[in-house]
Amino acid sequence: MRDLLRLPVGAPVDLAAVHPRATPGLPERAVTGEDRKAWARAQVELLGADLGRQQEMLFAGAKAPGAGTRASRTDGDPARRRVLLVLQAMDSGGKDGTIKRVAGAMNPLGLHIRSFGPPTAKERTHHFLWRIRRSLPPAGYVGVFNRSHYEDVLVARVDALVPEATWQARYDEINAFEQELVDDGVTLVKVMLHISHAEQGKRLLERLDDPRKHWKYQPGDVDARARWDDYQAAYAEALGRCGTDVAPWFLVPADRKWYRDWAVAHLLRETFDTLALGYPGATFDVRRERERLLGTAGPVKVNGR
């Protein structure tokens, strides 16, 4: 799935060429059966168990005795590793649902989830990456960003919040920032959830029609929807200019929620596989500790006596 959904590096991106209801990589019906939705959801549960195991190994590597010391900080050392899932999408694109169903399968104690709305007055006094740096996951954690630093070349561009020269310069700043993260042990998984204009309208209407979902509706969503083409152009440029060999973009067709979750779960699982994680070895005498626990250990010698 990483190869299938990965956008080419250094090439223009045409979002219109990717159908939001497509299901790349999904097995044939001979495998899934007629109810592909039920099959995919069952697979996400199975993948979740493996994701939980991989997450535990990531966490254990950072928390093992001696991890994080100056002597251990070498390239590729487990003490520095973190995984950061960056989710971007148009309003109602499914970021919350993806986090709930995919990240929710992992141990919450090892998750670091952050959402980014409009910057606060304090955040606006700082560089646009300031609040992002403060939200990065610690070593050993799986971080999830619901929106991210890319809002500063999307909303900032479409709504003309800053001069064009400012947001244009941010593409290179973002690439340099992500290279810095990779050099510091962060594995980035950048995913755009690609929905259609029609599907967005359907989901927004559902929020209006269901009182239990009114809290999810924002009047500003309709204003942003009116700028759909502008946002598609902004996304296309961000995906094209900020996809690199060390931090590529993955484009997930997201009109079908069940496919979206299945695809993102696979992306994470395959990303973990590239890390070749394992449990750290013991730093103590396991046999001796077992004897002590069972009360069968002999007396402890002092100064050889």
mmCIF file of C-alpha atoms in Angstrom:
data_model
loop_
_atom_site.group_PDB
_atom_site.id
_atom_site.type_symbol
_atom_site.label_atom_id
_atom_site.label_comp_id
_atom_site.label_asym_id
_atom_site.label_seq_id
_atom_site.Cartn_x
_atom_site.Cartn_y
_atom_site.Cartn_z
ATOM 1 C CA MET A 1 0.000 0.000 0.000
ATOM 2 C CA ARG A 2 2.900 2.368 0.618
ATOM 3 C CA ASP A 3 4.013 1.942 -2.980
ATOM 4 C CA LEU A 4 0.468 2.027 -4.330
ATOM 5 C CA LEU A 5 -0.725 5.172 -2.521
ATOM 6 C CA ARG A 6 2.530 7.111 -2.477
ATOM 7 C CA LEU A 7 2.534 10.241 -4.623
ATOM 8 C CA PRO A 8 5.506 10.715 -6.971
ATOM 9 C CA VAL A 9 8.220 12.939 -5.548
ATOM 10 C CA GLY A 10 8.956 16.118 -7.463
ATOM 11 C CA ALA A 11 5.995 15.769 -9.818
ATOM 12 C CA PRO A 12 2.828 17.876 -10.158
ATOM 13 C CA VAL A 13 -0.240 16.425 -8.459
ATOM 14 C CA ASP A 14 -3.600 16.191 -10.215
ATOM 15 C CA LEU A 15 -6.218 15.438 -7.580
ATOM 16 C CA ALA A 16 -8.944 15.233 -10.203
ATOM 17 C CA ALA A 17 -7.185 12.189 -11.667
ATOM 18 C CA VAL A 18 -7.789 10.175 -8.476
ATOM 19 C CA HIS A 19 -11.387 9.099 -7.919
ATOM 20 C CA PRO A 20 -12.382 9.570 -4.253
ATOM 21 C CA ARG A 21 -14.446 6.354 -4.335
ATOM 22 C CA ALA A 22 -11.598 4.254 -5.703
ATOM 23 C CA THR A 23 -10.280 1.332 -3.658
ATOM 24 C CA PRO A 24 -6.679 0.735 -4.783
ATOM 25 C CA GLY A 25 -5.115 -2.369 -3.293
ATOM 26 C CA LEU A 26 -8.379 -3.869 -2.073
ATOM 27 C CA PRO A 27 -8.486 -7.617 -2.854
ATOM 28 C CA GLU A 28 -10.988 -9.075 -5.301
ATOM 29 C CA ARG A 29 -14.427 -10.172 -4.127
ATOM 30 C CA ALA A 30 -13.191 -13.735 -4.156
ATOM 31 C CA VAL A 31 -11.208 -12.729 -1.077
ATOM 32 C CA THR A 32 -13.435 -10.121 0.535
ATOM 33 C CA GLY A 33 -16.813 -11.666 -0.254
ATOM 34 C CA GLU A 34 -19.763 -9.556 -1.331
ATOM 35 C CA ASP A 35 -19.799 -7.448 1.838
ATOM 36 C CA ARG A 36 -16.519 -5.637 1.336
ATOM 37 C CA LYS A 37 -17.310 -3.127 4.067
ATOM 38 C CA ALA A 38 -17.672 -5.824 6.731
ATOM 39 C CA TRP A 39 -14.527 -7.561 5.492
ATOM 40 C CA ALA A 40 -12.478 -4.360 5.613
ATOM 41 C CA ARG A 41 -13.655 -3.475 9.108
ATOM 42 C CA ALA A 42 -12.771 -6.954 10.352
ATOM 43 C CA GLN A 43 -9.335 -6.584 8.789
ATOM 44 C CA VAL A 44 -8.798 -3.251 10.569
ATOM 45 C CA GLU A 45 -9.438 -5.000 13.874
ATOM 46 C CA LEU A 46 -6.870 -7.654 13.006
ATOM 47 C CA LEU A 47 -4.379 -5.042 11.863
ATOM 48 C CA GLY A 48 -5.018 -3.161 15.089
ATOM 49 C CA ALA A 49 -3.626 -6.049 17.124
ATOM 50 C CA ASP A 50 -0.400 -5.959 15.105
ATOM 51 C CA LEU A 51 -0.235 -2.168 15.330
ATOM 52 C CA GLY A 52 -0.557 -2.440 19.097
ATOM 53 C CA ARG A 53 2.337 -4.909 19.251
ATOM 54 C CA GLN A 54 4.531 -2.714 17.057
ATOM 55 C CA GLN A 55 3.650 0.345 19.120
ATOM 56 C CA GLU A 56 4.638 -1.493 22.302
ATOM 57 C CA MET A 57 8.044 -2.370 20.839
ATOM 58 C CA LEU A 58 8.542 1.261 19.795
ATOM 59 C CA PHE A 59 7.678 2.409 23.316
ATOM 60 C CA ALA A 60 9.830 -0.264 24.974
ATOM 61 C CA GLY A 61 12.858 0.689 22.895
ATOM 62 C CA ALA A 62 12.680 4.273 24.115
ATOM 63 C CA LYS A 63 11.968 3.370 27.741
ATOM 64 C CA ALA A 64 14.552 0.634 28.197
ATOM 65 C CA PRO A 65 17.313 1.315 30.761
ATOM 66 C CA GLY A 66 19.951 3.492 29.185
ATOM 67 C CA ALA A 67 17.745 4.612 26.306
ATOM 68 C CA GLY A 68 18.002 8.276 25.520
ATOM 69 C CA THR A 69 21.445 8.716 27.030
ATOM 70 C CA ARG A 70 23.992 10.655 25.055
ATOM 71 C CA ALA A 71 25.962 7.490 24.310
ATOM 72 C CA SER A 72 22.909 5.756 22.828
ATOM 73 C CA ARG A 73 21.913 8.520 20.452
ATOM 74 C CA THR A 74 23.122 7.176 17.150
ATOM 75 C CA ASP A 75 21.304 7.179 13.846
ATOM 76 C CA GLY A 76 18.543 4.579 13.822
ATOM 77 C CA ASP A 77 18.758 3.968 17.565
ATOM 78 C CA PRO A 78 15.399 2.893 19.057
ATOM 79 C CA ALA A 79 15.838 5.420 21.857
ATOM 80 C CA ARG A 80 15.098 8.224 19.407
ATOM 81 C CA ARG A 81 12.406 6.679 17.253
ATOM 82 C CA ARG A 82 8.962 8.164 16.921
ATOM 83 C CA VAL A 83 6.221 7.713 14.343
ATOM 84 C CA LEU A 84 4.122 10.709 13.338
ATOM 85 C CA LEU A 85 0.928 10.267 11.334
ATOM 86 C CA VAL A 86 -0.073 13.558 9.707
ATOM 87 C CA LEU A 87 -3.695 13.678 8.524
ATOM 88 C CA GLN A 88 -4.914 16.367 6.168
ATOM 89 C CA ALA A 89 -8.294 16.613 4.459
ATOM 90 C CA MET A 90 -11.009 18.993 3.451
ATOM 91 C CA ASP A 91 -13.665 19.672 6.097
ATOM 92 C CA SER A 92 -15.598 16.448 6.846
ATOM 93 C CA GLY A 93 -12.831 14.476 5.176
ATOM 94 C CA GLY A 94 -12.694 11.838 7.910
ATOM 95 C CA LYS A 95 -9.714 12.776 10.058
ATOM 96 C CA ASP A 96 -11.544 12.196 13.346
ATOM 97 C CA GLY A 97 -12.983 8.882 12.178
ATOM 98 C CA THR A 98 -9.586 7.659 11.034
ATOM 99 C CA ILE A 99 -8.037 8.488 14.392
ATOM 100 C CA LYS A 100 -10.875 6.766 16.243
ATOM 101 C CA ARG A 101 -10.778 3.538 14.247
ATOM 102 C CA VAL A 102 -7.086 3.199 13.394
ATOM 103 C CA ALA A 103 -5.161 4.920 16.181
ATOM 104 C CA GLY A 104 -7.849 3.769 18.594
ATOM 105 C CA ALA A 105 -6.639 0.198 18.136
ATOM 106 C CA MET A 106 -3.359 1.098 19.839
ATOM 107 C CA ASN A 107 -2.558 1.660 23.505
ATOM 108 C CA PRO A 108 -3.589 5.206 24.419
ATOM 109 C CA LEU A 109 -0.646 5.403 26.837
ATOM 110 C CA GLY A 110 1.700 5.378 23.836
ATOM 111 C CA LEU A 111 -0.275 7.804 21.677
ATOM 112 C CA HIS A 112 0.294 11.527 21.332
ATOM 113 C CA ILE A 113 -2.667 13.075 19.486
ATOM 114 C CA ARG A 114 -2.879 16.765 18.669
ATOM 115 C CA SER A 115 -5.399 18.813 16.685
ATOM 116 C CA PHE A 116 -4.645 22.153 15.096
ATOM 117 C CA GLY A 117 -7.294 24.787 14.641
ATOM 118 C CA PRO A 118 -6.835 28.483 13.864
ATOM 119 C CA PRO A 119 -3.727 29.764 15.672
ATOM 120 C CA THR A 120 -4.287 31.575 18.955
ATOM 121 C CA ALA A 121 -3.221 35.165 19.534
ATOM 122 C CA LYS A 122 -0.071 33.890 21.250
ATOM 123 C CA GLU A 123 0.711 31.439 18.450
ATOM 124 C CA ARG A 124 0.382 34.202 15.862
ATOM 125 C CA THR A 125 3.246 36.057 17.551
ATOM 126 C CA HIS A 126 5.572 33.140 16.771
ATOM 127 C CA HIS A 127 6.901 31.461 13.652
ATOM 128 C CA PHE A 128 4.255 29.210 12.108
ATOM 129 C CA LEU A 129 6.215 26.076 13.075
ATOM 130 C CA TRP A 130 6.457 27.082 16.753
ATOM 131 C CA ARG A 131 3.220 25.410 17.804
ATOM 132 C CA ILE A 132 4.059 22.339 15.716
ATOM 133 C CA ARG A 133 7.421 21.836 17.411
ATOM 134 C CA ARG A 134 5.746 22.065 20.814
ATOM 135 C CA SER A 135 3.328 19.302 19.826
ATOM 136 C CA LEU A 136 5.760 16.684 18.540
ATOM 137 C CA PRO A 137 5.523 13.220 20.135
ATOM 138 C CA PRO A 138 8.211 12.147 22.607
ATOM 139 C CA ALA A 139 10.563 9.311 21.748
ATOM 140 C CA GLY A 140 8.783 5.966 21.705
ATOM 141 C CA TYR A 141 5.354 7.421 20.963
ATOM 142 C CA VAL A 142 3.065 7.300 17.964
ATOM 143 C CA GLY A 143 1.987 10.849 17.259
ATOM 144 C CA VAL A 144 -1.102 11.812 15.291
ATOM 145 C CA PHE A 145 -1.679 15.302 13.910
ATOM 146 C CA ASN A 146 -5.268 16.198 13.023
ATOM 147 C CA ARG A 147 -4.360 18.964 10.596
ATOM 148 C CA SER A 148 -0.816 20.253 10.856
ATOM 149 C CA HIS A 149 1.760 22.766 9.655
ATOM 150 C CA TYR A 150 0.239 22.360 6.185
ATOM 151 C CA GLU A 151 -2.644 24.599 7.209
ATOM 152 C CA ASP A 152 -0.158 27.447 6.794
ATOM 153 C CA VAL A 153 0.070 26.824 3.047
ATOM 154 C CA LEU A 154 -3.625 25.925 2.704
ATOM 155 C CA VAL A 155 -5.925 28.161 4.756
ATOM 156 C CA ALA A 156 -3.290 30.886 4.912
ATOM 157 C CA ARG A 157 -3.113 30.831 1.127
ATOM 158 C CA VAL A 158 -6.799 30.543 0.257
ATOM 159 C CA ASP A 159 -7.945 33.131 2.799
ATOM 160 C CA ALA A 160 -4.964 35.421 2.104
ATOM 161 C CA LEU A 161 -4.011 35.510 5.791
ATOM 162 C CA VAL A 162 -0.422 36.324 4.868
ATOM 163 C CA PRO A 163 1.217 37.825 1.760
ATOM 164 C CA GLU A 164 1.870 35.432 -1.117
ATOM 165 C CA ALA A 165 5.627 35.758 -0.684
ATOM 166 C CA THR A 166 5.234 34.490 2.887
ATOM 167 C CA TRP A 167 3.271 31.339 2.142
ATOM 168 C CA GLN A 168 5.375 30.628 -0.931
ATOM 169 C CA ALA A 169 8.512 30.582 1.236
ATOM 170 C CA ARG A 170 6.907 28.116 3.614
ATOM 171 C CA TYR A 171 7.168 25.150 1.256
ATOM 172 C CA ASP A 172 10.961 25.126 1.573
ATOM 173 C CA GLU A 173 10.696 25.760 5.314
ATOM 174 C CA ILE A 174 8.402 22.762 5.684
ATOM 175 C CA ASN A 175 10.753 20.518 3.708
ATOM 176 C CA ALA A 176 13.701 21.588 5.845
ATOM 177 C CA PHE A 177 11.660 21.060 9.020
ATOM 178 C CA GLU A 178 10.599 17.567 8.006
ATOM 179 C CA GLN A 179 14.171 16.639 7.093
ATOM 180 C CA GLU A 180 15.170 17.804 10.574
ATOM 181 C CA LEU A 181 12.511 15.581 12.110
ATOM 182 C CA VAL A 182 13.651 12.548 10.128
ATOM 183 C CA ASP A 183 17.256 13.184 11.156
ATOM 184 C CA ASP A 184 16.062 13.200 14.775
ATOM 185 C CA GLY A 185 14.411 9.781 14.554
ATOM 186 C CA VAL A 186 10.887 10.689 13.441
ATOM 187 C CA THR A 187 9.222 8.504 10.817
ATOM 188 C CA LEU A 188 6.623 10.606 9.017
ATOM 189 C CA VAL A 189 3.457 9.164 7.500
ATOM 190 C CA LYS A 190 1.726 12.021 5.696
ATOM 191 C CA VAL A 191 -1.749 11.162 4.478
ATOM 192 C CA MET A 192 -4.270 13.232 2.580
ATOM 193 C CA LEU A 193 -7.789 11.848 2.837
ATOM 194 C CA HIS A 194 -9.233 12.631 -0.573
ATOM 195 C CA ILE A 195 -13.023 13.141 -0.638
ATOM 196 C CA SER A 196 -15.305 14.449 -3.353
ATOM 197 C CA HIS A 197 -17.310 17.659 -3.361
ATOM 198 C CA ALA A 198 -20.531 15.621 -3.370
ATOM 199 C CA GLU A 199 -19.458 13.457 -0.410
ATOM 200 C CA GLN A 200 -18.497 16.498 1.615
ATOM 201 C CA GLY A 201 -21.916 18.017 1.000
ATOM 202 C CA LYS A 202 -23.590 14.787 2.113
ATOM 203 C CA ARG A 203 -21.583 14.629 5.339
ATOM 204 C CA LEU A 204 -22.217 18.269 6.200
ATOM 205 C CA LEU A 205 -25.931 17.779 5.648
ATOM 206 C CA GLU A 206 -25.891 14.746 7.946
ATOM 207 C CA ARG A 207 -24.441 16.930 10.678
ATOM 208 C CA LEU A 208 -27.255 19.413 10.264
ATOM 209 C CA ASP A 209 -29.949 16.743 10.201
ATOM 210 C CA ASP A 210 -28.757 14.925 13.331
ATOM 211 C CA PRO A 211 -28.888 16.950 16.590
ATOM 212 C CA ARG A 212 -26.210 14.648 18.010
ATOM 213 C CA LYS A 213 -23.811 15.957 15.353
ATOM 214 C CA HIS A 214 -24.550 19.668 15.602
ATOM 215 C CA TRP A 215 -21.429 20.124 17.710
ATOM 216 C CA LYS A 216 -19.359 18.962 14.730
ATOM 217 C CA TYR A 217 -20.867 21.513 12.362
ATOM 218 C CA GLN A 218 -19.241 24.896 11.808
ATOM 219 C CA PRO A 219 -20.925 27.598 9.673
ATOM 220 C CA GLY A 220 -17.496 28.411 8.320
ATOM 221 C CA ASP A 221 -17.401 24.982 6.669
ATOM 222 C CA VAL A 222 -19.884 26.219 4.049
ATOM 223 C CA ASP A 223 -17.734 29.272 3.381
ATOM 224 C CA ALA A 224 -14.703 27.039 2.842
ATOM 225 C CA ARG A 225 -16.790 24.730 0.646
ATOM 226 C CA ALA A 226 -17.520 27.675 -1.643
ATOM 227 C CA ARG A 227 -13.747 27.882 -2.213
ATOM 228 C CA TRP A 228 -13.453 24.212 -3.133
ATOM 229 C CA ASP A 229 -11.447 24.760 -6.322
ATOM 230 C CA ASP A 230 -9.065 27.120 -4.549
ATOM 231 C CA TYR A 231 -8.453 24.547 -1.832
ATOM 232 C CA GLN A 232 -7.916 21.781 -4.371
ATOM 233 C CA ALA A 233 -5.280 23.912 -6.074
ATOM 234 C CA ALA A 234 -3.639 24.696 -2.724
ATOM 235 C CA TYR A 235 -3.577 21.019 -1.784
ATOM 236 C CA ALA A 236 -2.180 19.994 -5.148
ATOM 237 C CA GLU A 237 0.721 22.429 -4.831
ATOM 238 C CA ALA A 238 1.451 21.454 -1.214
ATOM 239 C CA LEU A 239 1.440 17.752 -2.077
ATOM 240 C CA GLY A 240 3.661 18.308 -5.079
ATOM 241 C CA ARG A 241 6.190 20.654 -3.487
ATOM 242 C CA CYS A 242 6.386 19.009 -0.048
ATOM 243 C CA GLY A 243 6.595 15.362 -1.022
ATOM 244 C CA THR A 244 10.213 14.225 -0.540
ATOM 245 C CA ASP A 245 12.091 10.946 -0.463
ATOM 246 C CA VAL A 246 12.278 11.065 3.344
ATOM 247 C CA ALA A 247 8.735 12.385 3.854
ATOM 248 C CA PRO A 248 6.487 11.389 0.939
ATOM 249 C CA TRP A 249 2.744 12.000 0.736
ATOM 250 C CA PHE A 250 0.176 9.220 0.533
ATOM 251 C CA LEU A 251 -3.163 9.933 -1.133
ATOM 252 C CA VAL A 252 -6.045 7.841 0.224
ATOM 253 C CA PRO A 253 -9.411 7.916 -1.586
ATOM 254 C CA ALA A 254 -11.771 8.568 1.327
ATOM 255 C CA ASP A 255 -15.372 8.666 0.127
ATOM 256 C CA ARG A 256 -15.727 5.096 1.416
ATOM 257 C CA LYS A 257 -14.982 5.302 5.134
ATOM 258 C CA TRP A 258 -14.349 1.591 5.479
ATOM 259 C CA TYR A 259 -11.738 1.650 2.710
ATOM 260 C CA ARG A 260 -10.126 4.767 4.183
ATOM 261 C CA ASP A 261 -9.600 3.052 7.548
ATOM 262 C CA TRP A 262 -8.345 -0.156 5.938
ATOM 263 C CA ALA A 263 -5.845 1.744 3.770
ATOM 264 C CA VAL A 264 -4.471 3.925 6.575
ATOM 265 C CA ALA A 265 -4.123 0.916 8.878
ATOM 266 C CA HIS A 266 -2.102 -0.828 6.168
ATOM 267 C CA LEU A 267 0.084 2.239 5.655
ATOM 268 C CA LEU A 268 0.904 2.331 9.359
ATOM 269 C CA ARG A 269 1.541 -1.407 9.578
ATOM 270 C CA GLU A 270 3.862 -1.321 6.574
ATOM 271 C CA THR A 271 5.647 1.717 7.987
ATOM 272 C CA PHE A 272 6.281 -0.117 11.251
ATOM 273 C CA ASP A 273 7.651 -3.034 9.251
ATOM 274 C CA THR A 274 10.330 -0.758 7.769
ATOM 275 C CA LEU A 275 11.575 0.034 11.289
ATOM 276 C CA ALA A 276 12.430 -3.601 12.103
ATOM 277 C CA LEU A 277 11.434 -3.096 15.730
ATOM 278 C CA GLY A 278 12.055 -5.565 18.514
ATOM 279 C CA TYR A 279 11.898 -5.809 22.266
ATOM 280 C CA PRO A 280 15.044 -4.650 24.079
ATOM 281 C CA GLY A 281 17.096 -7.296 25.837
ATOM 282 C CA ALA A 282 17.400 -7.551 29.593
ATOM 283 C CA THR A 283 20.097 -5.525 31.337
ATOM 284 C CA PHE A 284 20.104 -7.869 34.335
ATOM 285 C CA ASP A 285 20.685 -11.539 35.037
ATOM 286 C CA VAL A 286 17.301 -13.075 34.231
ATOM 287 C CA ARG A 287 18.152 -16.417 35.845
ATOM 288 C CA ARG A 288 19.338 -14.780 39.057
ATOM 289 C CA GLU A 289 16.222 -12.606 39.273
ATOM 290 C CA ARG A 290 13.995 -15.637 38.753
ATOM 291 C CA GLU A 291 15.733 -17.457 41.579
ATOM 292 C CA ARG A 292 15.326 -14.455 43.843
ATOM 293 C CA LEU A 293 11.640 -14.186 43.018
ATOM 294 C CA LEU A 294 11.050 -17.876 43.768
ATOM 295 C CA GLY A 295 13.163 -17.749 46.909
ATOM 296 C CA THR A 296 15.656 -20.303 45.632
ATOM 297 C CA ALA A 297 18.650 -17.998 45.284
ATOM 298 C CA GLY A 298 21.639 -18.556 47.521
ATOM 299 C CA PRO A 299 23.028 -15.860 49.808
ATOM 300 C CA VAL A 300 24.475 -12.823 48.122
ATOM 301 C CA LYS A 301 28.260 -12.756 48.413
ATOM 302 C CA VAL A 302 29.928 -9.604 49.640
ATOM 303 C CA ASN A 303 33.575 -9.000 48.680
ATOM 304 C CA GLY A 304 33.808 -12.561 47.495
ATOM 305 C CA ARG A 305 32.880 -14.105 50.898
#
